[in-house]
PDB file of C-alpha atoms in Angstrom:
ATOM      1  CA  UNK A   1      -0.055  -0.028  -0.007  1.00 50.00           C
ATOM      2  CA  UNK A   2       2.729   2.421   1.061  1.00 48.00           C
ATOM      3  CA  UNK A   3       4.637   1.446  -2.114  1.00 54.00           C
ATOM      4  CA  UNK A   4       1.717   2.288  -4.356  1.00 55.00           C
ATOM      5  CA  UNK A   5       1.221   5.739  -2.672  1.00 58.00           C
ATOM      6  CA  UNK A   6       4.988   6.402  -3.145  1.00 57.00           C
ATOM      7  CA  UNK A   7       4.819   5.585  -6.757  1.00 53.00           C
ATOM      8  CA  UNK A   8       1.790   7.819  -7.280  1.00 61.00           C
ATOM      9  CA  UNK A   9       3.439  10.722  -5.569  1.00 58.00           C
ATOM     10  CA  UNK A  10       6.599  10.271  -7.605  1.00 61.00           C
ATOM     11  CA  UNK A  11       4.525  10.401 -10.834  1.00 64.00           C
ATOM     12  CA  UNK A  12       2.681  13.529  -9.668  1.00 62.00           C
ATOM     13  CA  UNK A  13       6.011  15.062  -8.830  1.00 62.00           C
ATOM     14  CA  UNK A  14       7.600  14.365 -12.258  1.00 64.00           C
ATOM     15  CA  UNK A  15       4.372  15.462 -14.024  1.00 64.00           C
ATOM     16  CA  UNK A  16       4.519  18.802 -12.143  1.00 65.00           C
ATOM     17  CA  UNK A  17       8.065  19.278 -13.081  1.00 62.00           C
ATOM     18  CA  UNK A  18       7.421  18.547 -16.687  1.00 67.00           C
ATOM     19  CA  UNK A  19       4.483  20.964 -16.658  1.00 65.00           C
ATOM     20  CA  UNK A  20       6.727  23.739 -15.124  1.00 57.00           C
ATOM     21  CA  UNK A  21       9.311  23.122 -17.800  1.00 67.00           C
ATOM     22  CA  UNK A  22       6.840  23.325 -20.611  1.00 60.00           C
ATOM     23  CA  UNK A  23       5.362  26.655 -19.301  1.00 56.00           C
ATOM     24  CA  UNK A  24       8.885  28.016 -18.830  1.00 60.00           C
ATOM     25  CA  UNK A  25       9.787  27.088 -22.413  1.00 60.00           C
ATOM     26  CA  UNK A  26       6.620  28.663 -23.839  1.00 53.00           C
ATOM     27  CA  UNK A  27       7.345  31.879 -21.903  1.00 55.00           C
ATOM     28  CA  UNK A  28      10.931  31.908 -23.186  1.00 54.00           C
ATOM     29  CA  UNK A  29       9.855  31.405 -26.786  1.00 48.00           C
ATOM     30  CA  UNK A  30       7.188  34.088 -26.480  1.00 50.00           C
ATOM     31  CA  UNK A  31       9.667  36.516 -25.027  1.00 52.00           C
ATOM     32  CA  UNK A  32      12.092  35.999 -27.882  1.00 48.00           C
ATOM     33  CA  UNK A  33       9.550  36.127 -30.698  1.00 46.00           C
ATOM     34  CA  UNK A  34       7.267  38.933 -29.453  1.00 45.00           C
ATOM     35  CA  UNK A  35       9.232  41.783 -31.250  1.00 43.00           C
ATOM     36  CA  UNK A  36       8.981  39.867 -34.485  1.00 41.00           C
ATOM     37  CA  UNK A  37       5.182  39.323 -34.073  1.00 43.00           C
ATOM     38  CA  UNK A  38       4.703  42.967 -33.250  1.00 42.00           C
ATOM     39  CA  UNK A  39       6.532  44.111 -36.320  1.00 42.00           C
ATOM     40  CA  UNK A  40       4.624  41.612 -38.330  1.00 41.00           C
ATOM     41  CA  UNK A  41       1.294  42.743 -37.047  1.00 43.00           C
ATOM     42  CA  UNK A  42       2.172  46.337 -37.717  1.00 41.00           C
ATOM     43  CA  UNK A  43       3.150  45.639 -41.213  1.00 40.00           C
ATOM     44  CA  UNK A  44      -0.125  43.801 -41.859  1.00 39.00           C
ATOM     45  CA  UNK A  45      -2.106  46.661 -40.348  1.00 42.00           C
ATOM     46  CA  UNK A  46      -0.167  49.221 -42.507  1.00 37.00           C
ATOM     47  CA  UNK A  47      -0.666  47.297 -45.641  1.00 40.00           C
ATOM     48  CA  UNK A  48      -4.394  46.759 -44.876  1.00 39.00           C
ATOM     49  CA  UNK A  49      -4.834  50.442 -44.301  1.00 37.00           C
ATOM     50  CA  UNK A  50      -3.136  51.349 -47.572  1.00 33.00           C
ATOM     51  CA  UNK A  51      -5.255  48.865 -49.473  1.00 34.00           C
ATOM     52  CA  UNK A  52      -8.480  50.011 -47.961  1.00 36.00           C
ATOM     53  CA  UNK A  53      -7.818  53.742 -48.223  1.00 35.00           C
ATOM     54  CA  UNK A  54     -10.213  55.329 -50.775  1.00 36.00           C
ATOM     55  CA  UNK A  55      -8.754  56.989 -53.891  1.00 36.00           C
ATOM     56  CA  UNK A  56      -8.996  60.733 -53.867  1.00 33.00           C
ATOM     57  CA  UNK A  57     -10.721  62.525 -56.790  1.00 34.00           C
ATOM     58  CA  UNK A  58      -8.667  65.509 -57.936  1.00 36.00           C
ATOM     59  CA  UNK A  59     -10.345  68.817 -57.140  1.00 36.00           C
ATOM     60  CA  UNK A  60     -11.902  70.440 -60.069  1.00 37.00           C
ATOM     61  CA  UNK A  61     -11.659  67.384 -62.533  1.00 36.00           C
ATOM     62  CA  UNK A  62     -14.332  65.305 -64.181  1.00 36.00           C
ATOM     63  CA  UNK A  63     -12.210  62.138 -64.370  1.00 37.00           C
ATOM     64  CA  UNK A  64     -10.708  60.232 -61.443  1.00 34.00           C
ATOM     65  CA  UNK A  65      -6.862  60.161 -61.395  1.00 30.00           C
ATOM     66  CA  UNK A  66      -5.749  56.523 -60.967  1.00 32.00           C
ATOM     67  CA  UNK A  67      -4.750  55.677 -57.425  1.00 31.00           C
ATOM     68  CA  UNK A  68      -1.650  53.841 -58.566  1.00 31.00           C
ATOM     69  CA  UNK A  69      -0.923  55.055 -62.069  1.00 35.00           C
ATOM     70  CA  UNK A  70       2.705  56.174 -61.899  1.00 38.00           C
ATOM     71  CA  UNK A  71       5.724  53.906 -61.536  1.00 39.00           C
ATOM     72  CA  UNK A  72       7.588  54.178 -58.257  1.00 37.00           C
ATOM     73  CA  UNK A  73      10.888  55.747 -58.880  1.00 41.00           C
ATOM     74  CA  UNK A  74      13.725  56.249 -56.481  1.00 42.00           C
ATOM     75  CA  UNK A  75      14.443  59.648 -55.007  1.00 46.00           C
ATOM     76  CA  UNK A  76      16.114  61.871 -57.603  1.00 49.00           C
ATOM     77  CA  UNK A  77      19.401  63.545 -56.855  1.00 50.00           C
ATOM     78  CA  UNK A  78      20.409  66.561 -58.971  1.00 45.00           C
ATOM     79  CA  UNK A  79      23.741  68.263 -58.959  1.00 45.00           C
ATOM     80  CA  UNK A  80      24.559  69.288 -55.457  1.00 43.00           C
ATOM     81  CA  UNK A  81      23.251  67.975 -52.109  1.00 62.00           C
ATOM     82  CA  UNK A  82      19.600  68.833 -52.646  1.00 77.00           C
ATOM     83  CA  UNK A  83      17.422  65.735 -53.100  1.00 82.00           C
ATOM     84  CA  UNK A  84      14.236  66.111 -55.178  1.00 89.00           C
ATOM     85  CA  UNK A  85      11.255  63.813 -54.483  1.00 92.00           C
ATOM     86  CA  UNK A  86      10.093  61.401 -57.100  1.00 92.00           C
ATOM     87  CA  UNK A  87       7.672  62.846 -59.614  1.00 95.00           C
ATOM     88  CA  UNK A  88       8.672  66.434 -58.538  1.00 97.00           C
ATOM     89  CA  UNK A  89       8.020  67.405 -62.162  1.00 98.00           C
ATOM     90  CA  UNK A  90       4.295  66.773 -62.077  1.00 98.00           C
ATOM     91  CA  UNK A  91       2.037  69.881 -61.740  1.00 98.00           C
ATOM     92  CA  UNK A  92      -1.463  69.976 -60.242  1.00 98.00           C
ATOM     93  CA  UNK A  93      -4.403  71.750 -61.918  1.00 97.00           C
ATOM     94  CA  UNK A  94      -5.777  74.339 -59.419  1.00 96.00           C
ATOM     95  CA  UNK A  95      -8.503  75.752 -61.528  1.00 94.00           C
ATOM     96  CA  UNK A  96     -11.281  73.466 -62.802  1.00 92.00           C
ATOM     97  CA  UNK A  97     -10.187  71.492 -65.781  1.00 94.00           C
ATOM     98  CA  UNK A  98     -11.132  68.149 -67.298  1.00 97.00           C
ATOM     99  CA  UNK A  99      -8.083  65.808 -67.093  1.00 97.00           C
ATOM    100  CA  UNK A 100      -7.032  62.298 -67.580  1.00 98.00           C
ATOM    101  CA  UNK A 101      -3.574  61.626 -66.304  1.00 98.00           C
ATOM    102  CA  UNK A 102      -1.630  59.302 -68.525  1.00 98.00           C
ATOM    103  CA  UNK A 103       2.021  58.081 -67.988  1.00 98.00           C
ATOM    104  CA  UNK A 104       4.116  57.204 -70.988  1.00 98.00           C
ATOM    105  CA  UNK A 105       7.806  56.106 -70.945  1.00 98.00           C
ATOM    106  CA  UNK A 106       9.290  59.534 -71.354  1.00 98.00           C
ATOM    107  CA  UNK A 107       6.558  61.906 -70.049  1.00 98.00           C
ATOM    108  CA  UNK A 108       3.302  62.270 -68.209  1.00 98.00           C
ATOM    109  CA  UNK A 109       0.375  64.004 -69.760  1.00 98.00           C
ATOM    110  CA  UNK A 110      -2.730  65.719 -68.230  1.00 98.00           C
ATOM    111  CA  UNK A 111      -5.119  65.204 -71.145  1.00 98.00           C
ATOM    112  CA  UNK A 112      -8.133  67.484 -71.625  1.00 98.00           C
ATOM    113  CA  UNK A 113     -10.732  65.804 -73.843  1.00 98.00           C
ATOM    114  CA  UNK A 114     -12.840  68.989 -73.905  1.00 97.00           C
ATOM    115  CA  UNK A 115     -10.167  70.798 -75.880  1.00 98.00           C
ATOM    116  CA  UNK A 116      -8.558  67.623 -77.480  1.00 98.00           C
ATOM    117  CA  UNK A 117      -5.135  68.872 -76.276  1.00 98.00           C
ATOM    118  CA  UNK A 118      -3.189  68.538 -72.966  1.00 98.00           C
ATOM    119  CA  UNK A 119      -3.450  70.682 -69.913  1.00 98.00           C
ATOM    120  CA  UNK A 120       0.131  69.941 -69.318  1.00 98.00           C
ATOM    121  CA  UNK A 121       2.877  67.521 -70.278  1.00 98.00           C
ATOM    122  CA  UNK A 122       5.779  67.023 -67.691  1.00 98.00           C
ATOM    123  CA  UNK A 123       9.016  65.015 -67.586  1.00 98.00           C
ATOM    124  CA  UNK A 124      12.464  64.826 -66.250  1.00 98.00           C
ATOM    125  CA  UNK A 125      15.384  65.391 -68.632  1.00 98.00           C
ATOM    126  CA  UNK A 126      18.784  64.186 -67.539  1.00 97.00           C
ATOM    127  CA  UNK A 127      22.262  64.704 -68.913  1.00 97.00           C
ATOM    128  CA  UNK A 128      22.561  61.042 -69.839  1.00 97.00           C
ATOM    129  CA  UNK A 129      19.246  61.164 -71.789  1.00 98.00           C
ATOM    130  CA  UNK A 130      20.453  64.126 -73.765  1.00 97.00           C
ATOM    131  CA  UNK A 131      23.821  62.496 -74.648  1.00 97.00           C
ATOM    132  CA  UNK A 132      22.146  59.087 -75.647  1.00 95.00           C
ATOM    133  CA  UNK A 133      21.036  58.720 -79.248  1.00 89.00           C
ATOM    134  CA  UNK A 134      19.569  55.250 -79.534  1.00 90.00           C
ATOM    135  CA  UNK A 135      16.393  56.194 -81.386  1.00 94.00           C
ATOM    136  CA  UNK A 136      15.947  58.150 -84.605  1.00 92.00           C
ATOM    137  CA  UNK A 137      13.085  60.603 -85.046  1.00 91.00           C
ATOM    138  CA  UNK A 138       9.867  59.034 -86.232  1.00 82.00           C
ATOM    139  CA  UNK A 139       7.462  61.437 -87.908  1.00 88.00           C
ATOM    140  CA  UNK A 140       4.430  59.163 -87.365  1.00 93.00           C
ATOM    141  CA  UNK A 141       1.635  61.090 -85.503  1.00 97.00           C
ATOM    142  CA  UNK A 142      -0.918  58.667 -84.062  1.00 97.00           C
ATOM    143  CA  UNK A 143      -3.827  58.749 -81.526  1.00 98.00           C
ATOM    144  CA  UNK A 144      -2.730  58.095 -77.903  1.00 98.00           C
ATOM    145  CA  UNK A 145      -4.187  54.585 -77.269  1.00 98.00           C
ATOM    146  CA  UNK A 146      -4.574  55.391 -73.544  1.00 98.00           C
ATOM    147  CA  UNK A 147      -6.878  58.481 -74.174  1.00 98.00           C
ATOM    148  CA  UNK A 148     -10.401  58.145 -73.041  1.00 96.00           C
ATOM    149  CA  UNK A 149     -13.008  60.344 -74.798  1.00 94.00           C
ATOM    150  CA  UNK A 150     -12.541  62.693 -77.725  1.00 96.00           C
ATOM    151  CA  UNK A 151      -9.190  62.908 -79.471  1.00 97.00           C
ATOM    152  CA  UNK A 152      -7.605  64.865 -82.264  1.00 97.00           C
ATOM    153  CA  UNK A 153      -6.777  63.118 -85.439  1.00 97.00           C
ATOM    154  CA  UNK A 154      -4.161  63.726 -88.110  1.00 96.00           C
ATOM    155  CA  UNK A 155      -6.798  64.967 -90.434  1.00 97.00           C
ATOM    156  CA  UNK A 156      -7.742  67.750 -88.027  1.00 98.00           C
ATOM    157  CA  UNK A 157      -4.380  69.521 -88.884  1.00 98.00           C
ATOM    158  CA  UNK A 158      -4.309  68.885 -92.642  1.00 96.00           C
ATOM    159  CA  UNK A 159      -4.506  72.095 -94.628  1.00 96.00           C
ATOM    160  CA  UNK A 160      -4.935  74.363 -91.523  1.00 97.00           C
ATOM    161  CA  UNK A 161      -1.592  76.097 -91.697  1.00 97.00           C
ATOM    162  CA  UNK A 162      -0.826  74.910 -88.219  1.00 98.00           C
ATOM    163  CA  UNK A 163       2.143  72.576 -87.214  1.00 98.00           C
ATOM    164  CA  UNK A 164       1.768  69.584 -85.100  1.00 98.00           C
ATOM    165  CA  UNK A 165       3.701  71.091 -82.239  1.00 98.00           C
ATOM    166  CA  UNK A 166       5.373  68.823 -79.634  1.00 98.00           C
ATOM    167  CA  UNK A 167       4.991  69.702 -75.869  1.00 98.00           C
ATOM    168  CA  UNK A 168       7.604  67.055 -74.852  1.00 98.00           C
ATOM    169  CA  UNK A 169       9.872  67.289 -77.883  1.00 98.00           C
ATOM    170  CA  UNK A 170      10.981  64.228 -79.820  1.00 97.00           C
ATOM    171  CA  UNK A 171      14.499  65.576 -79.494  1.00 97.00           C
ATOM    172  CA  UNK A 172      14.363  64.798 -75.738  1.00 98.00           C
ATOM    173  CA  UNK A 173      13.383  61.223 -76.354  1.00 98.00           C
ATOM    174  CA  UNK A 174      16.348  59.861 -78.317  1.00 97.00           C
ATOM    175  CA  UNK A 175      17.385  57.620 -75.423  1.00 97.00           C
ATOM    176  CA  UNK A 176      14.426  55.193 -76.027  1.00 97.00           C
ATOM    177  CA  UNK A 177      12.697  53.877 -79.099  1.00 96.00           C
ATOM    178  CA  UNK A 178       9.434  53.535 -77.171  1.00 97.00           C
ATOM    179  CA  UNK A 179       9.758  57.041 -75.728  1.00 97.00           C
ATOM    180  CA  UNK A 180      10.485  58.487 -79.231  1.00 97.00           C
ATOM    181  CA  UNK A 181       7.343  56.626 -80.675  1.00 97.00           C
ATOM    182  CA  UNK A 182       5.106  57.815 -77.785  1.00 98.00           C
ATOM    183  CA  UNK A 183       6.356  61.497 -78.198  1.00 98.00           C
ATOM    184  CA  UNK A 184       4.296  61.532 -81.485  1.00 98.00           C
ATOM    185  CA  UNK A 185       1.044  60.651 -79.662  1.00 98.00           C
ATOM    186  CA  UNK A 186      -1.455  63.427 -80.515  1.00 98.00           C
ATOM    187  CA  UNK A 187      -2.098  63.951 -76.763  1.00 98.00           C
ATOM    188  CA  UNK A 188       1.403  65.423 -76.738  1.00 98.00           C
ATOM    189  CA  UNK A 189       0.689  67.612 -79.709  1.00 98.00           C
ATOM    190  CA  UNK A 190      -0.889  71.103 -80.142  1.00 98.00           C
ATOM    191  CA  UNK A 191      -1.660  73.383 -83.000  1.00 98.00           C
ATOM    192  CA  UNK A 192       1.220  75.904 -83.296  1.00 98.00           C
ATOM    193  CA  UNK A 193       2.019  78.464 -85.888  1.00 98.00           C
ATOM    194  CA  UNK A 194       4.889  77.285 -87.903  1.00 98.00           C
ATOM    195  CA  UNK A 195       7.153  80.246 -87.161  1.00 98.00           C
ATOM    196  CA  UNK A 196       6.578  79.619 -83.377  1.00 98.00           C
ATOM    197  CA  UNK A 197       7.101  75.921 -83.526  1.00 98.00           C
ATOM    198  CA  UNK A 198      10.155  76.099 -85.757  1.00 98.00           C
ATOM    199  CA  UNK A 199      11.410  79.337 -84.243  1.00 98.00           C
ATOM    200  CA  UNK A 200      11.648  80.396 -80.554  1.00 98.00           C
ATOM    201  CA  UNK A 201       9.850  77.336 -79.252  1.00 98.00           C
ATOM    202  CA  UNK A 202      12.535  75.114 -80.934  1.00 98.00           C
ATOM    203  CA  UNK A 203      15.248  77.392 -79.553  1.00 98.00           C
ATOM    204  CA  UNK A 204      13.954  76.791 -76.048  1.00 98.00           C
ATOM    205  CA  UNK A 205      13.895  73.077 -76.569  1.00 98.00           C
ATOM    206  CA  UNK A 206      17.476  73.180 -77.632  1.00 98.00           C
ATOM    207  CA  UNK A 207      18.386  75.379 -74.815  1.00 98.00           C
ATOM    208  CA  UNK A 208      16.827  73.052 -72.267  1.00 98.00           C
ATOM    209  CA  UNK A 209      19.002  70.212 -73.537  1.00 98.00           C
ATOM    210  CA  UNK A 210      22.091  72.469 -73.009  1.00 98.00           C
ATOM    211  CA  UNK A 211      20.921  73.190 -69.439  1.00 98.00           C
ATOM    212  CA  UNK A 212      20.343  69.463 -68.790  1.00 97.00           C
ATOM    213  CA  UNK A 213      23.970  68.735 -69.753  1.00 97.00           C
ATOM    214  CA  UNK A 214      25.295  71.672 -67.793  1.00 95.00           C
ATOM    215  CA  UNK A 215      23.266  70.897 -64.617  1.00 95.00           C
ATOM    216  CA  UNK A 216      22.728  67.226 -64.751  1.00 95.00           C
ATOM    217  CA  UNK A 217      18.927  67.255 -64.672  1.00 96.00           C
ATOM    218  CA  UNK A 218      15.872  69.443 -65.433  1.00 97.00           C
ATOM    219  CA  UNK A 219      12.269  69.207 -64.440  1.00 98.00           C
ATOM    220  CA  UNK A 220      10.134  70.463 -67.332  1.00 98.00           C
ATOM    221  CA  UNK A 221       6.337  71.152 -67.724  1.00 98.00           C
ATOM    222  CA  UNK A 222       4.818  72.687 -70.839  1.00 98.00           C
ATOM    223  CA  UNK A 223       1.389  73.201 -72.334  1.00 98.00           C
ATOM    224  CA  UNK A 224      -1.150  75.465 -73.901  1.00 98.00           C
ATOM    225  CA  UNK A 225      -3.003  78.173 -72.026  1.00 98.00           C
ATOM    226  CA  UNK A 226      -6.563  76.916 -72.260  1.00 97.00           C
ATOM    227  CA  UNK A 227      -9.556  79.410 -72.378  1.00 94.00           C
ATOM    228  CA  UNK A 228     -13.275  78.871 -73.039  1.00 93.00           C
ATOM    229  CA  UNK A 229     -13.268  80.954 -76.137  1.00 93.00           C
ATOM    230  CA  UNK A 230     -10.499  79.356 -78.095  1.00 97.00           C
ATOM    231  CA  UNK A 231     -10.986  78.810 -81.890  1.00 97.00           C
ATOM    232  CA  UNK A 232     -11.430  75.344 -83.072  1.00 98.00           C
ATOM    233  CA  UNK A 233     -10.305  73.360 -86.106  1.00 98.00           C
ATOM    234  CA  UNK A 234     -10.893  70.092 -87.955  1.00 97.00           C
ATOM    235  CA  UNK A 235     -13.689  67.551 -87.731  1.00 97.00           C
ATOM    236  CA  UNK A 236     -12.886  66.862 -84.039  1.00 97.00           C
ATOM    237  CA  UNK A 237     -12.868  70.578 -83.110  1.00 98.00           C
ATOM    238  CA  UNK A 238      -9.340  70.710 -81.744  1.00 98.00           C
ATOM    239  CA  UNK A 239      -8.754  73.862 -79.750  1.00 98.00           C
ATOM    240  CA  UNK A 240      -6.188  76.259 -81.167  1.00 98.00           C
ATOM    241  CA  UNK A 241      -4.302  77.846 -78.235  1.00 98.00           C
ATOM    242  CA  UNK A 242      -3.511  81.515 -78.294  1.00 98.00           C
ATOM    243  CA  UNK A 243      -0.555  81.067 -75.858  1.00 98.00           C
ATOM    244  CA  UNK A 244       1.866  78.415 -74.614  1.00 98.00           C
ATOM    245  CA  UNK A 245       3.973  78.104 -71.555  1.00 98.00           C
ATOM    246  CA  UNK A 246       7.058  76.176 -70.412  1.00 98.00           C
ATOM    247  CA  UNK A 247       8.443  76.120 -66.957  1.00 98.00           C
ATOM    248  CA  UNK A 248      11.803  74.614 -65.962  1.00 98.00           C
ATOM    249  CA  UNK A 249      13.381  73.682 -62.559  1.00 98.00           C
ATOM    250  CA  UNK A 250      16.989  72.612 -61.895  1.00 97.00           C
ATOM    251  CA  UNK A 251      19.514  72.538 -59.110  1.00 94.00           C
ATOM    252  CA  UNK A 252      22.558  74.781 -59.438  1.00 92.00           C
ATOM    253  CA  UNK A 253      25.079  75.527 -56.754  1.00 89.00           C
ATOM    254  CA  UNK A 254      23.019  73.533 -54.337  1.00 89.00           C
ATOM    255  CA  UNK A 255      19.982  75.785 -54.902  1.00 92.00           C
ATOM    256  CA  UNK A 256      16.766  75.072 -56.644  1.00 96.00           C
ATOM    257  CA  UNK A 257      16.269  77.488 -59.500  1.00 97.00           C
ATOM    258  CA  UNK A 258      13.270  77.794 -61.778  1.00 98.00           C
ATOM    259  CA  UNK A 259      12.329  79.923 -64.748  1.00 98.00           C
ATOM    260  CA  UNK A 260       9.053  80.396 -66.817  1.00 98.00           C
ATOM    261  CA  UNK A 261       8.218  81.310 -70.460  1.00 98.00           C
ATOM    262  CA  UNK A 262       4.938  82.421 -71.918  1.00 98.00           C
ATOM    263  CA  UNK A 263       4.652  82.690 -75.787  1.00 98.00           C
ATOM    264  CA  UNK A 264       1.903  83.948 -77.997  1.00 98.00           C
ATOM    265  CA  UNK A 265       1.032  81.629 -80.883  1.00 98.00           C
ATOM    266  CA  UNK A 266       2.977  83.654 -83.396  1.00 98.00           C
ATOM    267  CA  UNK A 267       6.395  84.467 -84.970  1.00 98.00           C
ATOM    268  CA  UNK A 268       8.927  85.971 -82.518  1.00 97.00           C
ATOM    269  CA  UNK A 269      11.459  86.893 -85.185  1.00 96.00           C
ATOM    270  CA  UNK A 270      14.824  87.655 -83.657  1.00 95.00           C
ATOM    271  CA  UNK A 271      13.674  87.945 -79.991  1.00 96.00           C
ATOM    272  CA  UNK A 272      15.970  86.269 -77.571  1.00 97.00           C
ATOM    273  CA  UNK A 273      14.991  83.797 -74.848  1.00 98.00           C
ATOM    274  CA  UNK A 274      16.952  85.701 -72.163  1.00 96.00           C
ATOM    275  CA  UNK A 275      14.620  88.602 -72.756  1.00 97.00           C
ATOM    276  CA  UNK A 276      11.417  86.481 -72.283  1.00 98.00           C
ATOM    277  CA  UNK A 277      12.289  84.822 -68.945  1.00 98.00           C
ATOM    278  CA  UNK A 278       9.644  85.332 -66.270  1.00 98.00           C
ATOM    279  CA  UNK A 279       8.925  83.936 -62.687  1.00 98.00           C
ATOM    280  CA  UNK A 280       7.042  80.644 -62.502  1.00 98.00           C
ATOM    281  CA  UNK A 281       4.553  82.436 -60.325  1.00 98.00           C
ATOM    282  CA  UNK A 282       3.534  84.581 -63.333  1.00 98.00           C
ATOM    283  CA  UNK A 283       2.823  81.379 -65.381  1.00 98.00           C
ATOM    284  CA  UNK A 284       0.758  79.981 -62.581  1.00 98.00           C
ATOM    285  CA  UNK A 285      -1.361  83.067 -62.444  1.00 98.00           C
ATOM    286  CA  UNK A 286      -2.173  82.699 -66.144  1.00 98.00           C
ATOM    287  CA  UNK A 287      -2.733  78.978 -66.313  1.00 98.00           C
ATOM    288  CA  UNK A 288      -4.339  78.048 -62.931  1.00 97.00           C
ATOM    289  CA  UNK A 289      -1.751  75.254 -62.480  1.00 98.00           C
ATOM    290  CA  UNK A 290       0.507  74.621 -59.521  1.00 98.00           C
ATOM    291  CA  UNK A 291       3.992  73.845 -60.724  1.00 98.00           C
ATOM    292  CA  UNK A 292       6.473  71.621 -58.732  1.00 98.00           C
ATOM    293  CA  UNK A 293       3.982  71.202 -55.765  1.00 97.00           C
ATOM    294  CA  UNK A 294       5.929  68.183 -54.490  1.00 96.00           C
ATOM    295  CA  UNK A 295       8.837  70.401 -53.446  1.00 96.00           C
ATOM    296  CA  UNK A 296       9.001  71.843 -49.940  1.00 94.00           C
ATOM    297  CA  UNK A 297       6.884  74.967 -49.700  1.00 95.00           C
ATOM    298  CA  UNK A 298       9.665  77.243 -48.606  1.00 94.00           C
ATOM    299  CA  UNK A 299      11.890  76.041 -51.494  1.00 94.00           C
ATOM    300  CA  UNK A 300       9.002  76.298 -53.991  1.00 96.00           C
ATOM    301  CA  UNK A 301       7.956  79.829 -52.959  1.00 96.00           C
ATOM    302  CA  UNK A 302      11.566  81.150 -53.103  1.00 96.00           C
ATOM    303  CA  UNK A 303      12.413  79.800 -56.602  1.00 97.00           C
ATOM    304  CA  UNK A 304       9.028  80.613 -58.250  1.00 98.00           C
ATOM    305  CA  UNK A 305       8.876  84.218 -56.958  1.00 98.00           C
ATOM    306  CA  UNK A 306      11.693  85.541 -59.133  1.00 97.00           C
ATOM    307  CA  UNK A 307      14.178  84.454 -61.754  1.00 97.00           C
ATOM    308  CA  UNK A 308      17.870  84.211 -60.874  1.00 96.00           C
ATOM    309  CA  UNK A 309      19.273  85.113 -64.203  1.00 95.00           C
ATOM    310  CA  UNK A 310      22.825  84.094 -63.216  1.00 94.00           C
ATOM    311  CA  UNK A 311      21.637  80.528 -62.899  1.00 95.00           C
ATOM    312  CA  UNK A 312      20.578  80.174 -66.582  1.00 96.00           C
ATOM    313  CA  UNK A 313      23.504  80.387 -69.067  1.00 93.00           C
ATOM    314  CA  UNK A 314      22.929  81.143 -72.762  1.00 90.00           C
TER     315      UNK A 314
END
């Protein structure tokens, strides 16, 4: 009898010891792995919040901007220590405009189907892109396959006396055959007087390429000034802009610098670009577009308020 009780007590003792060891082991594993599980849970919650967050509709637009329409690019570094955020070249329409945001290989366009032309076209131009000549110019103008709604067609320009003027020039797209092809999409084209398109507008395109080589990188946005009373042409009633703009941002001597240009749709003869430089703020006032909004406010306000002429060589 006594031997049976002793055996039972011994079994209970060993069982209790085993249970204590199991509990201790569980607590040890939990303590070691708790930081991992906390990080994992936080990551899951963050991803869930990003997925469930509703897309925002751009103020004053009739079409919704895609929530994830632009490729993620690394932070850009221009000459000097200043780092520019990705997509710093992209403007935002402040005044009410119809727009569809379309990204192509070499540029992004805010297309306005009401006017059959762009609100703006924006892109980054680097020294390496200017110095690369992989692709030859292709003079084949075609409808942008990504455009939704009304579009210009080649026939709309035929016999009108207007050039098919590039906003993002083909000369800036020689670094890629695809970028060159897409630069001839009609969403990137506007009706320009030949002596503007082949004159001072071309001069500015060439000057931008020189600035890109000198400074390493430019952010460029260009487009027509759209107004309700614009004349129309062709079967698809393509708007004929009376004015065009181009704004440029670069980094020089570790400072962000910006300059703007406004051109009437006409011949400028022997006028020089250096005489037509204006602050970006002046272009914003005319167009209702906020340029370079991704930059810090202090930096943006300073560089857009006036032109530092010494930063722009001719």
